């Protein structure tokens, strides 16, 4: 069974969905001691914290006994291993376990996984019903709890105890899971954050109320879906609102890591870009901006190789901006030939530079609510900024003295320049930070500190760029000057920023309802096979995928062409 | 010899007309632009049904009245195997009049509706 074969059917099998919270406290070691156990691993502190080891099926006469199909093994003590499986902590039949968990540092909660048994867990006067996973608030380095069986013919069996919170949902307890995977392909794009909303049946209010408030903004929410043997890669989101439980429904909302771009500042800088390495330098700048914002990339295409030979060098001034605006600007204005700067998150932060090709095929006959909406075309970009759009930035051949001051040792000073400068140097000082229009330094000794730098200035001011007929948009550039690249034949090409690329983007957009494929990403290119027999190459702008009632549907918006 | 179903482990006469119907459960339905229906097959379940008897003894009526929340209904289906399904009662237990025969109280024209919860 695979996603593609199921999607080829009109009536397909229900997709399996897995999602939940994975807020395990990393780097915390647990030590577990207990009393009341009938069976326990000799290396319990290791085995109990290793969720992936299976519980061993042993020749246990509790309840109605054990299966005689060869799956049960003789009970034996000793250390648990991944191959042998583990005993965990198993009580006497109808008995009670008393467990003490000691952590190497303060933990907010422990998650206790029970593989079998019914009854209650008691900790600090609070009682919780035994379930597959029981979350016990801790708030210190030690937790003492008891687990009692309410069935005189069965044991309680603890499979794992892990620091932090771990809650998993499947089709059995999901009410709905909605993913809003977004990009912005409009003709004046900004950055769009993707989100997830999970509603699950969680009838353990007393279990989780106290710990929900402890879940911080870095609490990770995971999601994947598909069919056995063919699941989508895991997507990761981060808790964006307080998790709530109301009438047995747990509500979790999260957004992708790209939300961090908003809070990050891309510092101003001058970049000297040489034609043979222009693509590589621009790509590395792009990756660095994203990483500096705290986004951990799951996939990154290797930087492009050096191309051609040329001594052409151009200065580019990156003014201070939010990482979000700079990333959107670089993606929007770097679309030339096969060099296509792209960052996609939607739970799987990925950066690449190769122009994408069609990855999926969707037939209009399988879609509902098909609509087409043209945007107004853009024919002109202009700026009222004094530096213009295709301004060529030059740098002075010599350094200028920008400031000279008498200072005391170990004092901090900031100097702001009138204009833009590069190669900033300060004598008798250690530079703390600098940009194109300022420097902050710490004086090393009593005496003079001299600040020097090479002026960067605009050669000419081209304020309007025309690339077709249509409306005019006003641009406030973040990057001044432009870089050029050179091909193996020695021809130079404009690289970034390239305002003409705005005119090549299609103004035709559309949307449709479809079955949905959890592997699809925003900015994926697909072939849309129309009812009239024609095919169109389109780029996905957004996917709203809804898993509800056992079914899956998706609403997809797209823009014609490769964007 | 009487045929039985069990409700929460207690035997109840099998209703004279106990015809089970299986219905497919669909979700995520889309009507395409050609009018075609696309959907996800979640599974099948037994259709809602009404259980009715001409007469039941008091002990068996007590079993019907005692149904609360999810109850376990066990029966033999047309495939010859015994199935146990979770059901919820969706109506009151209706009865018309009662007789006492040889000391046993019987209720006539007993009727109750149930809904099957499980989807397979």
XYZ file of C-alpha atoms in Angstrom:
683
model
C 0.000 0.000 0.000
C 1.478 3.371 -0.912
C 0.209 6.938 -0.996
C 0.449 7.136 -4.781
C -1.414 3.851 -5.432
C -4.134 4.758 -2.944
C -4.491 8.254 -4.420
C -5.053 6.689 -7.839
C -8.322 5.210 -6.530
C -11.603 7.056 -6.300
C -12.364 5.330 -2.994
C -9.065 4.891 -1.202
C -8.249 3.367 2.179
C -8.171 5.691 5.172
C -4.764 7.255 5.760
C -3.026 6.609 9.082
C -2.067 9.746 10.991
C 0.490 10.002 13.784
C 1.073 13.178 15.732
C 1.705 14.397 19.225
C 4.027 16.184 21.563
C 7.620 15.226 21.973
C 8.844 17.384 24.826
C 11.380 15.041 26.337
C 13.946 16.739 28.588
C 17.177 16.054 26.738
C 20.398 15.453 28.616
C 18.608 14.420 31.838
C 19.617 11.062 33.369
C 17.151 9.173 35.516
C 17.838 6.731 38.345
C 14.949 4.484 39.291
C 14.449 2.504 42.491
C 11.353 0.590 43.483
C 9.677 -1.859 45.810
C 6.793 -4.224 45.225
C 8.022 -5.562 41.876
C 7.604 -9.206 40.933
C 9.854 -8.815 37.864
C 12.393 -6.149 36.994
C 15.453 -5.743 34.748
C 18.820 -5.721 36.519
C 19.736 -2.577 34.531
C 16.419 -0.895 35.254
C 17.649 2.709 35.203
C 18.852 2.147 31.632
C 16.058 -0.045 30.325
C 13.214 1.997 31.790
C 14.443 5.128 29.982
C 14.778 3.396 26.593
C 11.399 3.696 24.977
C 12.306 1.912 21.778
C 13.077 -1.440 23.486
C 10.053 -3.733 23.347
C 8.479 -5.311 26.409
C 9.308 -9.012 26.479
C 6.340 -11.415 26.264
C 7.048 -13.920 29.060
C 5.368 -17.092 30.318
C 3.086 -15.182 32.671
C 0.042 -16.888 34.218
C -1.751 -13.616 35.067
C -5.326 -13.293 33.815
C -6.019 -15.977 31.215
C -2.374 -16.938 30.792
C -0.016 -16.543 27.834
C -0.307 -17.576 24.157
C 1.083 -20.977 23.158
C 2.146 -19.752 19.702
C 5.842 -19.534 20.495
C 5.872 -15.778 21.145
C 6.259 -16.115 24.936
C 9.723 -16.808 26.396
C 10.658 -18.212 29.794
C 10.873 -15.548 32.428
C 14.476 -14.774 33.390
C 16.192 -11.927 35.179
C 19.280 -10.145 33.949
C 20.076 -7.059 31.956
C 17.625 -5.948 29.281
C 18.919 -5.357 25.769
C 17.402 -4.168 22.519
C 17.428 -7.726 21.131
C 16.075 -9.463 24.227
C 13.554 -6.783 25.086
C 12.875 -5.716 28.638
C 10.784 -6.636 31.656
C 10.401 -3.049 32.779
C 8.807 -3.034 36.231
C 5.982 -5.536 36.772
C 4.000 -5.745 39.972
C 2.667 -8.852 41.675
C -0.784 -9.907 40.513
C -3.222 -7.404 42.007
C -0.290 -5.659 43.662
C 1.190 -2.165 44.015
C 4.480 -0.756 42.824
C 6.309 1.981 44.729
C 8.720 3.842 42.452
C 11.244 6.608 43.127
C 12.631 8.523 40.143
C 15.693 10.709 40.686
C 16.812 13.070 37.917
C 20.210 14.642 37.355
C 18.507 18.061 37.096
C 15.096 19.563 37.764
C 12.394 18.215 35.498
C 8.864 19.516 34.986
C 7.250 16.124 34.613
C 7.811 12.427 33.936
C 5.893 10.371 31.412
C 5.153 6.847 32.644
C 4.193 4.363 29.934
C 2.148 1.347 31.012
C 2.119 -1.691 28.738
C -0.563 -3.507 30.713
C -2.849 -3.185 33.698
C -5.623 -1.032 35.065
C -5.755 0.903 38.287
C -4.463 4.175 39.672
C -1.228 6.112 40.024
C -0.762 8.277 43.107
C 1.849 11.002 43.493
C 1.928 13.862 46.001
C -1.680 13.254 46.973
C -2.907 13.411 43.356
C -4.479 10.341 41.747
C -4.409 9.500 38.054
C -6.074 6.672 36.203
C -3.608 4.242 34.642
C -3.540 4.768 30.889
C -1.090 4.014 28.121
C 0.831 7.135 29.141
C 0.453 8.902 32.468
C 2.072 12.316 32.898
C 3.064 13.128 36.459
C 4.034 16.710 37.328
C 7.350 16.846 39.215
C 8.943 20.292 39.357
C 12.024 19.001 41.215
C 14.706 16.322 40.893
C 12.765 13.531 42.642
C 9.380 11.932 42.112
C 7.822 9.254 44.312
C 4.724 7.553 43.006
C 2.777 4.324 43.463
C 0.912 2.340 40.798
C -1.840 0.017 42.091
C -3.716 -2.640 40.157
C -7.494 -2.642 40.650
C -7.790 -6.170 39.217
C -6.848 -9.032 41.531
C -6.023 -11.203 38.526
C -3.676 -8.819 36.699
C -0.454 -6.933 37.270
C 0.466 -3.386 36.374
C 3.447 -3.241 34.042
C 5.553 -0.125 33.562
C 7.304 -0.126 30.175
C 9.154 3.173 30.404
C 9.663 6.275 32.517
C 11.029 9.280 30.621
C 11.754 12.847 31.724
C 9.449 15.455 30.221
C 6.182 15.122 28.389
C 5.413 12.700 25.586
C 1.878 12.389 24.241
C 1.109 10.437 21.060
C -2.087 10.367 19.031
C -3.268 8.068 16.270
C -6.486 7.697 14.294
C -8.073 6.065 17.373
C -7.983 9.248 19.443
C -7.664 12.029 16.871
C -10.717 14.205 16.399
C -8.992 16.314 13.759
C -5.535 17.317 12.604
C -5.286 20.337 10.331
C -2.078 21.472 8.664
C -1.843 24.874 7.020
C 1.343 24.681 4.931
C 2.102 28.013 3.349
C 4.374 29.959 1.126
C 3.738 33.262 -0.601
C 4.062 33.330 -4.362
C 2.304 36.638 -4.844
C 3.858 39.342 -6.958
C 4.819 41.246 -3.783
C 5.574 38.325 -1.498
C 6.371 38.225 2.182
C 7.225 35.208 4.315
C 4.364 32.961 5.497
C 4.585 30.720 8.565
C 2.974 27.285 8.477
C 0.870 25.909 11.327
C -0.744 22.784 12.737
C -3.814 22.289 14.920
C -4.498 18.989 16.677
C -7.719 18.115 18.445
C -7.590 14.768 20.206
C -9.737 12.801 22.596
C -7.844 12.990 25.883
C -10.057 12.052 28.867
C -7.307 12.545 31.461
C -7.887 16.120 32.577
C -6.487 15.603 36.013
C -3.453 14.005 34.469
C -2.230 16.813 32.324
C -3.733 20.068 33.597
C -0.780 20.872 35.823
C 1.832 20.120 33.199
C 0.196 21.847 30.235
C 1.093 25.218 31.697
C 4.744 24.135 31.842
C 5.002 23.488 28.116
C 7.119 26.290 26.713
C 7.417 27.690 23.173
C 10.118 25.171 22.237
C 7.799 22.210 22.897
C 7.960 20.172 19.729
C 4.859 18.841 17.964
C 5.452 16.113 15.404
C 3.277 14.839 12.544
C 3.449 12.249 9.821
C 0.857 10.319 7.826
C 0.499 7.762 5.100
C 0.235 3.990 4.868
C 2.324 1.202 6.408
C 5.522 1.098 4.397
C 5.019 4.564 2.906
C 4.780 7.394 5.386
C 5.562 11.058 4.834
C 8.734 12.375 6.479
C 8.121 13.757 9.972
C 7.182 17.394 10.178
C 8.067 19.382 13.283
C 6.192 22.344 14.661
C 6.529 24.274 17.902
C 3.819 25.070 20.416
C 2.473 28.546 19.648
C -0.445 28.809 22.079
C -1.202 27.374 25.520
C -2.398 23.781 25.184
C -5.894 23.338 26.640
C -8.147 20.470 27.625
C -11.893 21.044 27.537
C -14.616 18.396 27.607
C -12.017 15.672 27.053
C -10.642 17.335 23.928
C -6.993 18.367 23.992
C -6.210 21.281 21.661
C -2.643 21.826 20.461
C -1.554 24.523 18.041
C 1.915 24.962 16.671
C 3.841 26.828 14.013
C 6.946 25.931 12.082
C 10.473 27.005 12.914
C 10.424 29.811 10.334
C 8.459 31.856 12.874
C 11.915 32.565 14.352
C 12.815 34.633 11.272
C 10.604 37.408 12.575
C 12.525 37.810 15.805
C 15.945 37.693 14.204
C 17.794 40.702 12.811
C 19.975 40.347 9.755
C 22.856 42.692 10.504
C 23.998 45.198 7.937
C 27.099 44.231 5.970
C 29.030 44.908 2.774
C 29.719 41.867 0.650
C 32.309 41.899 -2.146
C 30.988 39.395 -4.674
C 33.249 38.011 -7.375
C 31.590 36.801 -10.574
C 32.891 33.181 -10.543
C 31.714 32.623 -6.936
C 28.677 34.944 -6.940
C 26.118 32.130 -6.823
C 27.942 30.396 -3.969
C 28.419 33.601 -1.964
C 24.779 34.590 -2.380
C 23.562 31.101 -1.426
C 25.821 30.991 1.652
C 24.563 34.412 2.732
C 21.001 33.089 2.375
C 21.732 29.964 4.444
C 23.594 31.970 7.083
C 20.648 34.372 7.500
C 18.272 31.471 8.103
C 20.606 29.626 10.479
C 21.432 32.760 12.456
C 17.713 33.093 13.166
C 17.876 29.740 14.993
C 16.259 27.604 12.307
C 17.845 24.159 12.194
C 17.810 22.953 8.584
C 16.790 19.350 7.997
C 17.970 19.425 4.390
C 20.348 21.714 2.522
C 21.570 21.437 -1.051
C 25.348 21.734 -1.350
C 26.499 25.223 -2.410
C 26.927 25.776 -6.168
C 30.390 25.308 -7.669
C 32.571 28.087 -8.990
C 31.620 29.031 -12.515
C 33.769 30.497 -15.322
C 36.671 32.880 -14.885
C 36.389 36.606 -14.405
C 37.954 39.375 -12.405
C 34.665 41.262 -12.065
C 33.897 42.076 -8.420
C 30.822 43.941 -7.232
C 30.039 45.499 -3.851
C 26.659 44.791 -2.320
C 25.306 46.564 0.729
C 22.939 44.564 2.911
C 21.114 47.046 5.129
C 19.813 45.962 8.544
C 16.468 44.184 8.309
C 14.506 41.378 9.885
C 15.661 37.954 8.724
C 12.114 37.395 7.529
C 12.182 40.332 5.122
C 15.663 39.546 3.827
C 14.821 35.887 3.159
C 11.648 36.894 1.289
C 13.568 39.510 -0.708
C 16.379 37.132 -1.670
C 13.878 34.476 -2.798
C 11.804 36.964 -4.734
C 14.671 38.642 -6.583
C 16.995 35.701 -7.239
C 15.323 33.760 -10.037
C 17.705 33.554 -13.003
C 18.337 30.606 -15.312
C 18.558 27.559 -13.075
C 19.636 29.503 -9.977
C 16.517 29.593 -7.835
C 17.120 30.482 -4.177
C 14.461 28.750 -2.103
C 13.714 28.171 1.562
C 10.716 26.047 2.479
C 9.735 25.102 6.024
C 6.209 23.695 6.679
C 7.754 21.480 9.342
C 10.793 20.396 7.290
C 13.183 23.368 6.936
C 14.908 22.928 3.577
C 17.127 25.183 1.478
C 18.025 24.635 -2.164
C 19.138 26.669 -5.182
C 18.384 24.489 -8.212
C 15.306 25.461 -10.180
C 12.668 22.851 -9.342
C 11.029 20.558 -11.862
C 7.631 18.948 -11.787
C 7.412 16.485 -8.927
C 3.734 15.545 -8.895
C 0.885 15.025 -11.324
C -2.656 16.015 -10.395
C -5.650 15.423 -12.639
C -8.395 18.026 -12.742
C -10.945 15.195 -12.954
C -9.972 14.206 -9.390
C -10.406 17.744 -8.038
C -13.398 19.660 -6.789
C -14.104 23.395 -6.476
C -11.593 24.197 -9.197
C -11.169 27.950 -9.622
C -8.824 30.288 -11.481
C -8.083 33.856 -10.364
C -5.748 36.199 -12.242
C -3.744 38.798 -10.313
C -3.047 42.201 -11.756
C 0.210 42.089 -13.662
C 3.151 44.157 -12.470
C 5.031 45.997 -15.196
C 7.162 48.384 -13.256
C 9.059 48.600 -9.971
C 10.126 51.930 -8.582
C 11.601 53.378 -5.440
C 11.666 56.862 -4.011
C 14.765 55.877 -2.063
C 17.765 58.001 -3.019
C 19.843 54.959 -3.903
C 17.623 53.512 -6.622
C 17.157 49.888 -7.656
C 20.075 48.868 -9.897
C 22.523 51.193 -8.274
C 26.087 50.043 -8.687
C 27.941 50.271 -5.377
C 31.560 51.330 -5.441
C 34.091 51.466 -2.686
C 36.771 54.106 -2.126
C 40.341 53.072 -2.847
C 41.590 54.404 0.485
C 40.385 54.281 4.053
C 38.996 57.382 5.748
C 39.411 58.368 9.375
C 35.906 58.260 10.786
C 36.579 59.058 14.434
C 39.457 59.675 16.819
C 38.848 59.834 20.573
C 40.750 59.817 23.870
C 39.480 56.854 25.835
C 39.986 55.077 29.098
C 40.926 51.411 29.190
C 38.071 48.867 29.179
C 35.417 51.455 28.309
C 32.849 50.742 25.594
C 32.226 53.215 22.779
C 29.936 53.368 19.759
C 30.536 55.471 16.682
C 27.875 56.065 13.999
C 28.904 57.031 10.498
C 27.351 59.312 7.984
C 27.133 56.988 5.005
C 28.158 53.375 4.495
C 31.612 51.963 5.172
C 33.437 48.648 5.005
C 36.808 47.281 6.241
C 36.169 48.944 9.628
C 39.253 49.003 11.852
C 39.802 50.510 15.295
C 43.239 50.976 16.843
C 43.839 50.191 20.514
C 40.482 48.407 20.719
C 38.593 45.162 20.426
C 35.572 45.467 18.138
C 32.396 44.217 19.821
C 30.076 44.604 16.829
C 29.910 46.552 13.614
C 27.756 47.252 10.610
C 27.874 49.393 7.542
C 27.081 52.526 9.515
C 28.373 51.946 13.055
C 30.992 50.259 15.181
C 31.050 49.400 18.890
C 34.396 48.718 20.500
C 36.111 48.242 23.873
C 39.248 50.256 24.441
C 42.254 48.154 25.416
C 44.430 50.854 27.045
C 44.166 54.501 28.048
C 44.896 56.675 25.023
C 43.595 57.232 21.492
C 41.284 55.022 19.490
C 41.118 55.746 15.778
C 38.261 54.410 13.644
C 38.869 54.011 9.910
C 36.927 52.533 7.019
C 36.504 52.548 3.243
C 33.474 54.428 1.978
C 30.916 52.525 -0.081
C 28.786 54.704 -2.325
C 26.348 54.534 -5.194
C 27.573 55.166 -8.722
C 24.201 55.986 -10.230
C 20.566 55.936 -9.163
C 18.193 53.938 -11.377
C 14.902 54.371 -9.612
C 12.515 52.688 -12.015
C 12.736 49.257 -13.611
C 10.254 48.364 -16.353
C 9.641 44.771 -17.454
C 6.221 44.744 -19.080
C 2.762 46.259 -18.916
C 0.822 46.456 -15.723
C 0.700 48.273 -12.464
C 3.669 49.830 -10.683
C 4.868 48.581 -7.312
C 6.985 50.626 -5.007
C 10.053 48.839 -3.724
C 12.121 49.672 -0.679
C 15.299 47.671 -1.328
C 17.076 45.884 1.470
C 20.109 45.122 -0.680
C 21.851 47.818 -2.739
C 24.181 47.238 -5.605
C 23.970 44.023 -7.589
C 26.087 40.969 -8.178
C 26.902 39.337 -11.500
C 27.790 35.788 -12.308
C 29.767 34.433 -15.271
C 29.126 31.270 -17.243
C 31.712 28.887 -18.661
C 31.568 30.781 -21.971
C 32.637 33.989 -20.247
C 29.255 35.758 -20.534
C 28.285 37.793 -17.519
C 24.745 37.640 -16.198
C 22.953 39.715 -13.627
C 22.425 37.625 -10.430
C 20.939 39.382 -7.412
C 18.822 41.425 -6.952
C 17.113 40.863 -10.293
C 13.979 42.976 -10.507
C 13.127 41.694 -13.979
C 12.296 38.312 -12.432
C 9.133 39.944 -11.053
C 7.881 40.391 -14.596
C 8.408 36.745 -15.557
C 6.132 35.439 -12.803
C 2.673 34.424 -13.964
C -0.253 36.478 -12.742
C -2.612 33.455 -12.952
C -3.460 31.712 -9.689
C -5.983 29.041 -8.805
C -7.215 26.620 -6.173
C -8.921 23.240 -5.912
C -10.003 20.624 -3.413
C -8.243 17.282 -3.657
C -7.549 14.053 -1.765
C -4.249 15.268 -0.350
C -0.747 13.835 -0.154
C 1.115 14.438 3.146
C 4.456 14.373 1.308
C 3.673 17.526 -0.698
C 5.372 20.771 0.236
C 4.626 24.405 -0.597
C 6.684 25.505 -3.622
C 6.604 22.001 -5.064
C 6.012 22.076 -8.800
C 3.276 19.884 -10.228
C 1.753 19.084 -13.599
C -1.949 19.898 -13.676
C -3.676 17.706 -16.251
C -6.736 19.598 -17.365
C -10.056 18.194 -18.455
C -9.504 19.526 -21.980
C -6.391 17.352 -22.352
C -3.841 20.140 -21.855
C -1.214 20.187 -19.103
C 0.009 23.128 -17.089
C 3.105 23.399 -14.950
C 2.183 25.064 -11.674
C 3.760 25.807 -8.294
C 1.963 25.009 -5.039
C 1.493 28.087 -2.895
C -0.389 26.602 0.053
C -1.857 23.308 1.217
C -4.539 23.097 3.900
C -4.702 19.392 4.746
C -7.471 18.209 7.047
C -7.586 14.774 8.685
C -11.037 14.358 10.210
C -13.403 11.502 10.859
C -10.917 9.059 9.369
C -10.774 10.901 6.047
C -8.258 13.266 4.495
C -8.862 16.195 2.175
C -6.712 19.075 1.010
C -7.332 22.533 -0.415
C -4.449 23.593 -2.617
C -3.723 27.049 -4.013
C -1.200 27.440 -6.776
C 0.333 29.856 -9.257
C 0.902 28.960 -12.860
C 4.502 28.342 -13.931
C 7.586 27.699 -11.831
C 7.730 30.467 -9.207
C -34.171 -24.656 22.385
C -34.003 -20.835 22.614
C -31.273 -18.958 20.786
C -29.495 -16.243 22.772
C -27.527 -13.047 22.366
C -25.608 -11.651 25.351
C -25.593 -8.105 26.606
C -22.783 -7.313 29.060
C -22.387 -11.026 29.625
C -26.065 -11.696 30.374
C -28.074 -13.919 28.043
C -31.133 -12.441 26.344
C -33.368 -14.265 23.868
C -32.274 -13.553 20.314
C -34.956 -11.273 18.790
C -37.088 -13.117 16.208
C -36.083 -10.576 13.586
C -32.422 -9.967 14.236
C -31.116 -8.984 10.817
C -27.693 -7.385 10.888
C -26.659 -5.038 8.140
C -23.117 -3.912 7.526
C -22.592 -0.426 6.181
C -19.390 1.162 4.915
C -18.127 4.281 6.678
C -16.705 7.013 4.462
C -14.995 10.301 5.301
C -13.186 13.079 3.444
C -15.757 13.171 0.660
C -15.116 15.371 -2.362
C -17.367 15.875 -5.365
C -15.082 16.499 -8.329
C -15.793 18.903 -11.150
C -17.045 15.956 -13.240
C -19.551 15.022 -10.536
C -17.512 12.022 -9.434
C -17.437 11.108 -5.731
C -14.017 10.622 -4.128
C -13.789 9.542 -0.496
C -11.752 7.627 2.059
C -13.116 4.254 3.163
C -12.634 4.256 6.922
C -14.140 0.797 7.486
C -17.506 -0.851 8.067
C -19.839 -1.096 11.003
C -23.192 -2.615 11.766
C -26.120 -0.340 11.015
C -28.303 1.015 13.808
C -30.996 -1.459 14.686
C -34.075 -1.899 16.792
C -34.306 -5.058 18.908
C -37.865 -6.213 19.505
C -39.416 -9.178 21.264
C -42.953 -10.417 21.602
C -42.219 -11.218 25.239
C -39.275 -11.176 27.649
C -38.995 -12.278 31.279
C -38.309 -9.648 33.932
C -34.647 -10.718 34.346
C -33.924 -10.059 30.681
C -35.812 -6.762 30.702
C -33.617 -5.758 33.672
C -30.565 -6.380 31.468
C -31.923 -4.009 28.810
C -32.772 -1.349 31.379
C -29.323 -1.732 32.957
C -27.530 -0.819 29.735
C -25.583 2.355 30.436
C -22.845 3.929 28.334
C -21.084 1.422 26.090
C -22.412 -2.139 26.421
C -21.015 -5.314 24.911
C -23.416 -7.094 22.567
C -22.365 -10.603 21.508
C -24.180 -12.477 18.721
C -23.697 -14.927 15.890
C -23.680 -13.268 12.489
C -24.549 -14.777 9.118
C -20.880 -15.745 8.735
C -21.372 -18.277 11.522
C -18.934 -16.653 13.951
C -19.627 -14.928 17.253
C -19.030 -11.190 17.206
C -18.805 -8.881 20.197
C -19.580 -5.262 19.454
C -19.792 -2.122 21.575
C -23.236 -0.579 21.406
C -25.010 2.309 23.026
C -28.709 2.364 23.718
C -30.362 5.125 21.676
C -33.892 4.817 23.020
C -35.748 3.942 26.187
C -36.875 0.352 26.671
C -40.483 0.254 25.517
C -42.907 -2.327 26.853
C -46.697 -2.606 26.537
C -48.046 -4.763 29.340
C -46.999 -7.519 31.654
C -48.239 -10.929 32.668
C -47.243 -13.189 35.489
C -47.033 -16.844 34.488
C -46.162 -19.499 37.048
C -44.587 -16.822 39.224
C -42.425 -15.335 36.449
C -43.158 -11.812 35.308
C -43.184 -11.383 31.512
C -43.302 -8.155 29.538
C -44.908 -8.043 26.098
C -43.872 -6.141 22.946
C -40.490 -5.107 24.259
C -38.447 -2.831 22.033
C -35.108 -0.989 22.320
C -32.838 0.724 19.750
C -29.067 0.449 19.708
C -26.198 1.994 17.773
C -22.981 0.158 17.035
C -19.899 2.139 17.950
C -17.036 0.101 16.500
C -15.778 0.680 12.979
C -13.754 -2.216 11.554
